[in-house]
């Protein structure tokens, strides 16, 4: 089993290209052109940046995303990016479709963490320049002045960011700049999770309650996909930092087998559980219908069924525009906000700490 689960990611080349220099990349020229037309900005040989719609909304004074409501992440200071364009799953609900390659192993050159961070922030700021001079200063002058000061990074844009061979090093580099880190993984790379020393919050995506349904929905490349996910869950419960399981809810597809979800959640023992509605957009429209998008009433009903079998968790809050619901451990005493200054301080001092040490009852901005 150990050999079967072994992650084959290897360091072929460590290369920090000059800005604009292109070596062997993870993308074909057609894929690159397609992504650029859709608002992506490519960084080096395997990374990308795109402005989140909620970043735009926050700058326009129209409110932040669910991560702002749930955890205190200020959307106008959040960098949405990935450190790897390829993914080992072909999820039917993914709106990105085949914009990026599908693969199970790392390939191509490896850019340095500093190169990726520097140029990702540069591209992020360039994409935001259009907001200046558009009149938004009158309504949200503070956000306009702060938007260039990146304080959070969401490693989740596309592909599978955790496959970047230097994932722990880039997380440390972000923390050194006092930038909080939110890493999302599709639960197929347990060996990469083992590499991570500290991350502000780690998400595992669990898209189905059982093996049969996971194979149907995620269409994974690995034959041992279920075992890989179970190992990721085993690792999740041993982490000292904040952890979260994200459930993407698809009506008439995976909103079933509550007992299966309960077993997986108990196995991973996360601090938080997010229920998030599938959204009928992009490539996913070829697999589902608009009716597969659950309403908040559907989400709440499913949540109630989960909580009946998860007495150690409780409802915390919801974000209706995103159709998202947050559950959290009762032991955290409703402290869902992140104390960003405390997290930075503990990381800088090399202290050992647990998730509850940087949880807060009030918003603690990362300034």
GROMACS .gro file of C-alpha atoms in nm:
model
  367
    1UNK     CA    1   0.000   0.000   0.000
    2UNK     CA    2   0.286   0.239   0.086
    3UNK     CA    3   0.437   0.203  -0.260
    4UNK     CA    4   0.096   0.235  -0.418
    5UNK     CA    5   0.033   0.565  -0.243
    6UNK     CA    6   0.381   0.703  -0.302
    7UNK     CA    7   0.377   1.048  -0.455
    8UNK     CA    8   0.592   1.049  -0.768
    9UNK     CA    9   0.651   1.425  -0.779
   10UNK     CA   10   1.019   1.481  -0.850
   11UNK     CA   11   1.242   1.787  -0.870
   12UNK     CA   12   1.355   1.783  -1.233
   13UNK     CA   13   1.484   2.140  -1.255
   14UNK     CA   14   1.497   2.430  -1.013
   15UNK     CA   15   1.483   2.734  -1.234
   16UNK     CA   16   1.401   3.100  -1.165
   17UNK     CA   17   1.343   3.244  -1.512
   18UNK     CA   18   1.384   3.608  -1.590
   19UNK     CA   19   1.058   3.795  -1.633
   20UNK     CA   20   0.919   3.709  -1.974
   21UNK     CA   21   1.152   3.415  -2.032
   22UNK     CA   22   0.963   3.099  -2.125
   23UNK     CA   23   1.109   2.752  -2.088
   24UNK     CA   24   0.916   2.424  -2.100
   25UNK     CA   25   0.583   2.519  -1.943
   26UNK     CA   26   0.286   2.320  -1.816
   27UNK     CA   27   0.064   2.482  -2.081
   28UNK     CA   28   0.036   2.462  -2.456
   29UNK     CA   29   0.029   2.790  -2.649
   30UNK     CA   30  -0.344   2.741  -2.710
   31UNK     CA   31  -0.409   2.692  -2.339
   32UNK     CA   32  -0.204   3.001  -2.258
   33UNK     CA   33  -0.395   3.216  -2.506
   34UNK     CA   34  -0.730   3.084  -2.383
   35UNK     CA   35  -0.648   3.161  -2.021
   36UNK     CA   36  -0.521   3.510  -2.100
   37UNK     CA   37  -0.845   3.592  -2.283
   38UNK     CA   38  -1.036   3.489  -1.971
   39UNK     CA   39  -0.847   3.728  -1.745
   40UNK     CA   40  -0.570   3.500  -1.621
   41UNK     CA   41  -0.214   3.627  -1.600
   42UNK     CA   42   0.053   3.358  -1.629
   43UNK     CA   43   0.355   3.373  -1.401
   44UNK     CA   44   0.674   3.191  -1.494
   45UNK     CA   45   0.633   2.832  -1.605
   46UNK     CA   46   0.354   2.693  -1.390
   47UNK     CA   47   0.175   2.965  -1.190
   48UNK     CA   48  -0.116   3.197  -1.262
   49UNK     CA   49  -0.313   3.486  -1.114
   50UNK     CA   50  -0.667   3.609  -1.167
   51UNK     CA   51  -0.871   3.877  -0.992
   52UNK     CA   52  -1.160   3.727  -0.797
   53UNK     CA   53  -1.502   3.883  -0.854
   54UNK     CA   54  -1.531   3.935  -0.478
   55UNK     CA   55  -1.209   4.138  -0.483
   56UNK     CA   56  -1.377   4.364  -0.738
   57UNK     CA   57  -1.695   4.380  -0.531
   58UNK     CA   58  -1.507   4.482  -0.216
   59UNK     CA   59  -1.329   4.761  -0.404
   60UNK     CA   60  -1.664   4.876  -0.543
   61UNK     CA   61  -1.807   4.883  -0.193
   62UNK     CA   62  -2.041   4.589  -0.258
   63UNK     CA   63  -1.915   4.358   0.017
   64UNK     CA   64  -1.666   4.077   0.053
   65UNK     CA   65  -1.674   3.705  -0.014
   66UNK     CA   66  -1.779   3.433   0.227
   67UNK     CA   67  -1.421   3.406   0.355
   68UNK     CA   68  -1.457   3.763   0.482
   69UNK     CA   69  -1.782   3.679   0.661
   70UNK     CA   70  -1.651   3.347   0.793
   71UNK     CA   71  -1.287   3.421   0.877
   72UNK     CA   72  -1.216   3.793   0.839
   73UNK     CA   73  -1.023   3.782   0.511
   74UNK     CA   74  -1.047   4.124   0.349
   75UNK     CA   75  -1.129   4.048  -0.012
   76UNK     CA   76  -0.971   4.362  -0.160
   77UNK     CA   77  -0.634   4.253  -0.021
   78UNK     CA   78  -0.655   3.890  -0.130
   79UNK     CA   79  -0.438   3.743  -0.405
   80UNK     CA   80  -0.605   3.456  -0.592
   81UNK     CA   81  -0.345   3.233  -0.757
   82UNK     CA   82  -0.208   2.885  -0.816
   83UNK     CA   83   0.143   2.740  -0.810
   84UNK     CA   84   0.055   2.453  -1.044
   85UNK     CA   85  -0.167   2.450  -1.350
   86UNK     CA   86  -0.230   2.076  -1.370
   87UNK     CA   87  -0.480   1.871  -1.172
   88UNK     CA   88  -0.524   1.497  -1.114
   89UNK     CA   89  -0.903   1.515  -1.129
   90UNK     CA   90  -1.153   1.605  -1.400
   91UNK     CA   91  -1.438   1.714  -1.176
   92UNK     CA   92  -1.770   1.745  -1.355
   93UNK     CA   93  -1.867   2.048  -1.145
   94UNK     CA   94  -1.548   2.242  -1.224
   95UNK     CA   95  -1.627   2.556  -1.422
   96UNK     CA   96  -1.271   2.570  -1.558
   97UNK     CA   97  -1.301   2.256  -1.769
   98UNK     CA   98  -0.993   2.175  -1.977
   99UNK     CA   99  -0.841   2.523  -1.963
  100UNK     CA  100  -0.547   2.365  -1.784
  101UNK     CA  101  -0.376   2.027  -1.826
  102UNK     CA  102  -0.471   1.707  -1.646
  103UNK     CA  103  -0.181   1.507  -1.502
  104UNK     CA  104  -0.088   1.310  -1.193
  105UNK     CA  105   0.282   1.401  -1.166
  106UNK     CA  106   0.481   1.721  -1.171
  107UNK     CA  107   0.653   1.799  -1.501
  108UNK     CA  108   0.857   2.087  -1.640
  109UNK     CA  109   1.085   2.341  -1.471
  110UNK     CA  110   1.029   2.461  -1.115
  111UNK     CA  111   1.026   2.833  -1.043
  112UNK     CA  112   1.156   2.960  -0.711
  113UNK     CA  113   0.912   3.075  -0.440
  114UNK     CA  114   1.044   3.433  -0.451
  115UNK     CA  115   1.003   3.451  -0.828
  116UNK     CA  116   0.646   3.326  -0.804
  117UNK     CA  117   0.548   3.560  -0.521
  118UNK     CA  118   0.711   3.872  -0.667
  119UNK     CA  119   0.564   3.834  -1.013
  120UNK     CA  120   0.225   3.711  -0.893
  121UNK     CA  121   0.184   4.024  -0.684
  122UNK     CA  122   0.306   4.237  -0.977
  123UNK     CA  123   0.048   4.084  -1.211
  124UNK     CA  124  -0.223   4.113  -0.945
  125UNK     CA  125  -0.155   4.485  -0.903
  126UNK     CA  126  -0.150   4.542  -1.280
  127UNK     CA  127  -0.493   4.381  -1.308
  128UNK     CA  128  -0.625   4.611  -1.035
  129UNK     CA  129  -0.497   4.932  -1.194
  130UNK     CA  130  -0.821   4.973  -1.388
  131UNK     CA  131  -1.011   5.056  -1.072
  132UNK     CA  132  -0.823   5.382  -1.033
  133UNK     CA  133  -0.988   5.671  -1.210
  134UNK     CA  134  -1.322   5.488  -1.242
  135UNK     CA  135  -1.489   5.684  -0.964
  136UNK     CA  136  -1.476   5.412  -0.699
  137UNK     CA  137  -1.254   5.631  -0.479
  138UNK     CA  138  -1.560   5.837  -0.389
  139UNK     CA  139  -1.738   5.532  -0.247
  140UNK     CA  140  -1.454   5.320  -0.111
  141UNK     CA  141  -1.138   5.529  -0.087
  142UNK     CA  142  -0.993   5.308   0.187
  143UNK     CA  143  -1.019   4.990  -0.022
  144UNK     CA  144  -0.865   5.163  -0.323
  145UNK     CA  145  -0.568   5.272  -0.113
  146UNK     CA  146  -0.525   4.926   0.043
  147UNK     CA  147  -0.579   4.700  -0.258
  148UNK     CA  148  -0.210   4.696  -0.359
  149UNK     CA  149  -0.108   4.580  -0.013
  150UNK     CA  150  -0.166   4.205  -0.042
  151UNK     CA  151  -0.236   4.052   0.300
  152UNK     CA  152  -0.391   3.718   0.206
  153UNK     CA  153  -0.328   3.457  -0.061
  154UNK     CA  154  -0.581   3.197  -0.173
  155UNK     CA  155  -0.393   2.911  -0.338
  156UNK     CA  156  -0.691   2.767  -0.519
  157UNK     CA  157  -0.735   2.936  -0.857
  158UNK     CA  158  -0.698   2.634  -1.082
  159UNK     CA  159  -0.495   2.315  -1.104
  160UNK     CA  160  -0.359   2.161  -0.783
  161UNK     CA  161  -0.134   2.413  -0.601
  162UNK     CA  162  -0.012   2.162  -0.343
  163UNK     CA  163   0.178   1.966  -0.612
  164UNK     CA  164   0.434   2.247  -0.638
  165UNK     CA  165   0.745   2.068  -0.508
  166UNK     CA  166   0.847   2.369  -0.296
  167UNK     CA  167   0.504   2.419  -0.142
  168UNK     CA  168   0.634   2.444   0.215
  169UNK     CA  169   0.901   2.692   0.111
  170UNK     CA  170   0.655   2.922  -0.065
  171UNK     CA  171   0.418   2.913   0.234
  172UNK     CA  172   0.707   3.017   0.458
  173UNK     CA  173   0.798   3.296   0.214
  174UNK     CA  174   0.441   3.430   0.221
  175UNK     CA  175   0.437   3.419   0.601
  176UNK     CA  176   0.769   3.607   0.612
  177UNK     CA  177   0.590   3.888   0.427
  178UNK     CA  178   0.304   3.874   0.681
  179UNK     CA  179   0.070   3.736   0.414
  180UNK     CA  180  -0.176   3.476   0.542
  181UNK     CA  181  -0.213   3.154   0.343
  182UNK     CA  182  -0.521   2.953   0.246
  183UNK     CA  183  -0.442   2.633   0.060
  184UNK     CA  184  -0.707   2.416  -0.107
  185UNK     CA  185  -0.631   2.060  -0.216
  186UNK     CA  186  -0.841   1.790  -0.381
  187UNK     CA  187  -0.715   1.528  -0.133
  188UNK     CA  188  -0.501   1.329  -0.376
  189UNK     CA  189  -0.150   1.414  -0.256
  190UNK     CA  190  -0.092   1.299   0.104
  191UNK     CA  191   0.287   1.316   0.065
  192UNK     CA  192   0.261   1.687  -0.011
  193UNK     CA  193   0.049   1.750   0.299
  194UNK     CA  194   0.326   1.589   0.505
  195UNK     CA  195   0.569   1.852   0.375
  196UNK     CA  196   0.369   2.143   0.514
  197UNK     CA  197   0.497   2.288   0.838
  198UNK     CA  198   0.254   2.578   0.877
  199UNK     CA  199  -0.034   2.722   0.676
  200UNK     CA  200  -0.297   2.965   0.802
  201UNK     CA  201  -0.577   2.732   0.692
  202UNK     CA  202  -0.574   2.407   0.495
  203UNK     CA  203  -0.881   2.296   0.302
  204UNK     CA  204  -0.957   1.943   0.185
  205UNK     CA  205  -1.221   1.919  -0.086
  206UNK     CA  206  -1.448   1.621  -0.030
  207UNK     CA  207  -1.687   1.595  -0.323
  208UNK     CA  208  -1.871   1.271  -0.247
  209UNK     CA  209  -1.965   1.053   0.052
  210UNK     CA  210  -1.849   0.725  -0.100
  211UNK     CA  211  -1.601   0.577  -0.346
  212UNK     CA  212  -1.850   0.505  -0.624
  213UNK     CA  213  -1.986   0.859  -0.630
  214UNK     CA  214  -1.642   1.017  -0.602
  215UNK     CA  215  -1.527   0.828  -0.910
  216UNK     CA  216  -1.835   0.945  -1.100
  217UNK     CA  217  -1.808   1.312  -1.000
  218UNK     CA  218  -1.432   1.376  -0.974
  219UNK     CA  219  -1.320   1.137  -1.249
  220UNK     CA  220  -0.975   1.105  -1.087
  221UNK     CA  221  -0.661   0.989  -1.265
  222UNK     CA  222  -0.527   0.784  -0.974
  223UNK     CA  223  -0.665   0.431  -0.948
  224UNK     CA  224  -0.619   0.450  -0.570
  225UNK     CA  225  -0.799   0.785  -0.543
  226UNK     CA  226  -1.016   0.677  -0.249
  227UNK     CA  227  -0.722   0.550  -0.045
  228UNK     CA  228  -0.534   0.872  -0.115
  229UNK     CA  229  -0.825   1.078   0.012
  230UNK     CA  230  -0.854   0.866   0.327
  231UNK     CA  231  -0.483   0.914   0.397
  232UNK     CA  232  -0.523   1.290   0.351
  233UNK     CA  233  -0.805   1.283   0.607
  234UNK     CA  234  -0.586   1.088   0.850
  235UNK     CA  235  -0.318   1.354   0.810
  236UNK     CA  236  -0.566   1.637   0.849
  237UNK     CA  237  -0.657   1.539   1.202
  238UNK     CA  238  -0.290   1.551   1.308
  239UNK     CA  239  -0.231   1.909   1.190
  240UNK     CA  240  -0.169   2.185   1.446
  241UNK     CA  241  -0.297   2.465   1.221
  242UNK     CA  242  -0.658   2.546   1.125
  243UNK     CA  243  -0.821   2.285   0.903
  244UNK     CA  244  -1.139   2.277   0.700
  245UNK     CA  245  -1.331   2.024   0.493
  246UNK     CA  246  -1.520   2.177   0.203
  247UNK     CA  247  -1.827   1.999   0.066
  248UNK     CA  248  -1.943   2.110  -0.279
  249UNK     CA  249  -2.315   2.036  -0.282
  250UNK     CA  250  -2.475   1.925  -0.610
  251UNK     CA  251  -2.850   1.871  -0.596
  252UNK     CA  252  -2.968   1.530  -0.718
  253UNK     CA  253  -2.604   1.416  -0.737
  254UNK     CA  254  -2.412   1.414  -0.409
  255UNK     CA  255  -2.658   1.547  -0.149
  256UNK     CA  256  -2.716   1.195  -0.022
  257UNK     CA  257  -2.559   0.934   0.207
  258UNK     CA  258  -2.531   1.167   0.507
  259UNK     CA  259  -2.373   0.883   0.703
  260UNK     CA  260  -2.091   0.860   0.449
  261UNK     CA  261  -2.010   1.230   0.486
  262UNK     CA  262  -2.026   1.200   0.865
  263UNK     CA  263  -1.770   0.917   0.864
  264UNK     CA  264  -1.532   1.118   0.646
  265UNK     CA  265  -1.569   1.434   0.855
  266UNK     CA  266  -1.506   1.240   1.175
  267UNK     CA  267  -1.201   1.079   1.019
  268UNK     CA  268  -1.049   1.417   0.926
  269UNK     CA  269  -1.167   1.590   1.244
  270UNK     CA  270  -1.145   1.941   1.091
  271UNK     CA  271  -1.193   2.262   1.284
  272UNK     CA  272  -1.444   2.379   1.024
  273UNK     CA  273  -1.678   2.232   0.765
  274UNK     CA  274  -1.796   2.443   0.473
  275UNK     CA  275  -2.102   2.352   0.271
  276UNK     CA  276  -2.088   2.535  -0.060
  277UNK     CA  277  -2.337   2.519  -0.342
  278UNK     CA  278  -2.235   2.402  -0.687
  279UNK     CA  279  -2.266   2.692  -0.933
  280UNK     CA  280  -2.394   2.630  -1.285
  281UNK     CA  281  -2.127   2.815  -1.483
  282UNK     CA  282  -1.853   2.749  -1.736
  283UNK     CA  283  -1.763   2.400  -1.848
  284UNK     CA  284  -1.981   2.239  -1.579
  285UNK     CA  285  -2.289   2.333  -1.781
  286UNK     CA  286  -2.203   2.046  -2.012
  287UNK     CA  287  -2.255   1.800  -1.725
  288UNK     CA  288  -2.528   1.953  -1.512
  289UNK     CA  289  -2.841   2.163  -1.534
  290UNK     CA  290  -2.929   2.479  -1.347
  291UNK     CA  291  -3.159   2.263  -1.135
  292UNK     CA  292  -2.849   2.096  -0.988
  293UNK     CA  293  -2.774   2.418  -0.799
  294UNK     CA  294  -2.918   2.375  -0.448
  295UNK     CA  295  -3.104   2.665  -0.290
  296UNK     CA  296  -3.014   2.781   0.060
  297UNK     CA  297  -3.317   2.591   0.190
  298UNK     CA  298  -3.173   2.270   0.044
  299UNK     CA  299  -2.834   2.348   0.196
  300UNK     CA  300  -2.979   2.414   0.540
  301UNK     CA  301  -3.181   2.094   0.534
  302UNK     CA  302  -2.869   1.895   0.450
  303UNK     CA  303  -2.677   2.081   0.720
  304UNK     CA  304  -2.939   1.985   0.980
  305UNK     CA  305  -2.907   1.619   0.881
  306UNK     CA  306  -2.529   1.640   0.921
  307UNK     CA  307  -2.542   1.813   1.259
  308UNK     CA  308  -2.779   1.549   1.396
  309UNK     CA  309  -2.491   1.302   1.358
  310UNK     CA  310  -2.209   1.545   1.438
  311UNK     CA  311  -2.290   1.671   1.789
  312UNK     CA  312  -1.938   1.812   1.829
  313UNK     CA  313  -2.008   2.070   1.555
  314UNK     CA  314  -2.246   2.365   1.536
  315UNK     CA  315  -2.381   2.611   1.281
  316UNK     CA  316  -2.186   2.937   1.284
  317UNK     CA  317  -2.296   3.156   0.995
  318UNK     CA  318  -2.384   3.168   0.626
  319UNK     CA  319  -2.318   3.378   0.318
  320UNK     CA  320  -2.628   3.383   0.103
  321UNK     CA  321  -2.470   3.534  -0.216
  322UNK     CA  322  -2.223   3.242  -0.224
  323UNK     CA  323  -2.477   2.988  -0.098
  324UNK     CA  324  -2.224   2.886   0.165
  325UNK     CA  325  -2.267   2.766   0.524
  326UNK     CA  326  -2.003   2.739   0.795
  327UNK     CA  327  -1.999   2.472   1.065
  328UNK     CA  328  -1.735   2.469   1.335
  329UNK     CA  329  -1.627   2.272   1.637
  330UNK     CA  330  -1.808   2.368   1.955
  331UNK     CA  331  -1.474   2.344   2.137
  332UNK     CA  332  -1.358   2.659   1.952
  333UNK     CA  333  -1.633   2.853   2.133
  334UNK     CA  334  -1.754   3.037   1.823
  335UNK     CA  335  -1.411   3.186   1.757
  336UNK     CA  336  -1.420   3.154   1.379
  337UNK     CA  337  -1.228   3.473   1.300
  338UNK     CA  338  -0.854   3.451   1.243
  339UNK     CA  339  -0.618   3.654   1.457
  340UNK     CA  340  -0.374   3.728   1.175
  341UNK     CA  341  -0.123   3.930   1.382
  342UNK     CA  342  -0.107   3.648   1.637
  343UNK     CA  343  -0.048   3.388   1.366
  344UNK     CA  344   0.233   3.596   1.215
  345UNK     CA  345   0.392   3.652   1.555
  346UNK     CA  346   0.391   3.282   1.643
  347UNK     CA  347   0.532   3.183   1.303
  348UNK     CA  348   0.808   3.445   1.326
  349UNK     CA  349   0.910   3.325   1.672
  350UNK     CA  350   0.904   2.961   1.564
  351UNK     CA  351   0.658   2.875   1.837
  352UNK     CA  352   0.462   2.555   1.847
  353UNK     CA  353   0.093   2.635   1.846
  354UNK     CA  354  -0.251   2.495   1.780
  355UNK     CA  355  -0.543   2.622   1.577
  356UNK     CA  356  -0.724   2.764   1.880
  357UNK     CA  357  -0.423   2.984   1.959
  358UNK     CA  358  -0.502   3.216   1.667
  359UNK     CA  359  -0.881   3.190   1.661
  360UNK     CA  360  -1.069   3.503   1.764
  361UNK     CA  361  -1.417   3.623   1.860
  362UNK     CA  362  -1.362   3.951   1.676
  363UNK     CA  363  -1.210   4.052   1.342
  364UNK     CA  364  -0.832   4.094   1.369
  365UNK     CA  365  -0.720   4.264   1.045
  366UNK     CA  366  -0.392   4.159   0.886
  367UNK     CA  367  -0.236   4.504   0.856
   0.00000   0.00000   0.00000
